[in-house]
CSV table of C-alpha atoms in Angstrom, one decimal:
chain,number,residue,atom,x,y,z
Z,1,HIS,CA,100.0,-42.3,-52.2
Z,2,ARG,CA,98.6,-38.8,-51.2
Z,3,ASN,CA,97.2,-40.2,-48.0
Z,4,ALA,CA,100.6,-41.7,-47.0
Z,5,GLU,CA,102.3,-38.4,-47.8
Z,6,PHE,CA,99.7,-36.5,-45.8
Z,7,LEU,CA,100.1,-38.7,-42.8
Z,8,HIS,CA,103.9,-38.5,-43.0
Z,9,ASN,CA,104.2,-34.8,-43.5
Z,10,GLU,CA,101.1,-33.4,-41.6
Z,11,VAL,CA,100.3,-35.6,-38.7
Z,12,PRO,CA,102.6,-35.0,-35.7
Z,13,GLY,CA,104.4,-38.2,-34.6
Z,14,MET,CA,103.3,-40.1,-37.7
Z,15,ARG,CA,106.2,-41.4,-39.8
Z,16,ILE,CA,105.6,-43.5,-42.9
Z,17,PRO,CA,108.8,-45.2,-44.0
Z,18,ASP,CA,110.3,-44.2,-47.4
Z,19,ASP,CA,109.9,-47.7,-48.8
Z,20,ILE,CA,106.2,-47.7,-48.0
Z,21,ARG,CA,105.6,-44.3,-49.5
Z,22,GLU,CA,107.5,-45.4,-52.6
Z,23,ARG,CA,105.3,-48.6,-52.9
Z,24,MET,CA,102.2,-46.4,-52.7
Z,25,HIS,CA,103.7,-43.9,-55.2
Z,26,LYS,CA,104.4,-46.7,-57.7
Z,27,ALA,CA,100.9,-48.1,-57.3
Z,28,GLY,CA,99.4,-44.9,-58.5
Z,29,SER,CA,95.8,-44.4,-57.8
Z,30,GLY,CA,92.4,-46.2,-57.9
Z,31,GLU,CA,92.2,-50.0,-57.6
Z,32,ALA,CA,96.0,-50.5,-57.9
Z,33,ALA,CA,96.6,-48.2,-54.9
Z,34,GLN,CA,93.9,-49.9,-52.9
Z,35,LEU,CA,95.4,-53.3,-53.6
Z,36,GLU,CA,98.9,-52.1,-52.6
Z,37,GLY,CA,97.6,-50.5,-49.5
Z,38,VAL,CA,95.9,-53.8,-48.5
Z,39,ALA,CA,99.2,-55.7,-49.2
Z,40,ILE,CA,101.1,-53.2,-47.1
Z,41,ALA,CA,98.6,-53.5,-44.2
Z,42,GLN,CA,98.8,-57.3,-44.4
Z,43,ASP,CA,102.6,-57.2,-44.3
Z,44,ALA,CA,102.5,-55.0,-41.2
Z,45,LEU,CA,100.0,-57.3,-39.5
Z,46,ARG,CA,102.1,-60.4,-40.2
Z,47,ALA,CA,105.1,-58.7,-38.8
Z,48,ALA,CA,103.3,-57.7,-35.7
Z,49,ARG,CA,101.4,-60.9,-35.1
Z,50,ASP,CA,103.6,-62.1,-32.3
Z,51,LEU,CA,104.0,-58.7,-30.8
Z,52,ALA,CA,100.3,-57.6,-30.3
Z,53,GLN,CA,97.2,-59.2,-28.9
Z,54,GLY,CA,95.0,-57.2,-31.4
Z,55,VAL,CA,95.0,-54.4,-33.9
Z,56,TYR,CA,92.7,-51.5,-34.7
Z,57,ILE,CA,92.2,-51.0,-38.4
Z,58,MET,CA,91.0,-47.7,-39.8
Z,59,PRO,CA,90.3,-47.9,-43.5
Z,60,PRO,CA,90.4,-44.6,-45.4
Z,61,PHE,CA,87.2,-42.8,-46.1
Z,62,ASN,CA,85.1,-45.4,-44.1
Z,63,LYS,CA,85.7,-48.1,-46.8
Z,64,VAL,CA,85.0,-51.0,-44.5
Z,65,GLU,CA,85.4,-53.5,-47.3
Z,66,LEU,CA,89.1,-52.6,-47.4
Z,67,ALA,CA,89.5,-53.6,-43.7
Z,68,VAL,CA,87.8,-56.9,-44.5
Z,69,ARG,CA,90.2,-57.5,-47.4
Z,70,VAL,CA,93.1,-56.8,-45.0
Z,71,ILE,CA,92.1,-59.2,-42.3
Z,72,GLU,CA,90.2,-62.1,-44.1
Z,73,PRO,CA,93.3,-63.8,-45.5
Z,74,LEU,CA,95.1,-63.5,-42.2
Z,75,SER,CA,92.4,-65.1,-40.1
């Protein structure tokens, strides 16, 4: 959840909704947080599917396997 709070509070123009930050806070850290982050990203992609022709996914800390976990079930 620290990454979500950082983005929300420190990156100009970036707003992470309260409900998303709460989901990440409840998930804690480690594997649980990664799984929740993947679920949040999948939810966002499903919501945007008809609105965008493509997406750009930037996993934290160059963890490419997380990006794969986000998009594989949606393909």
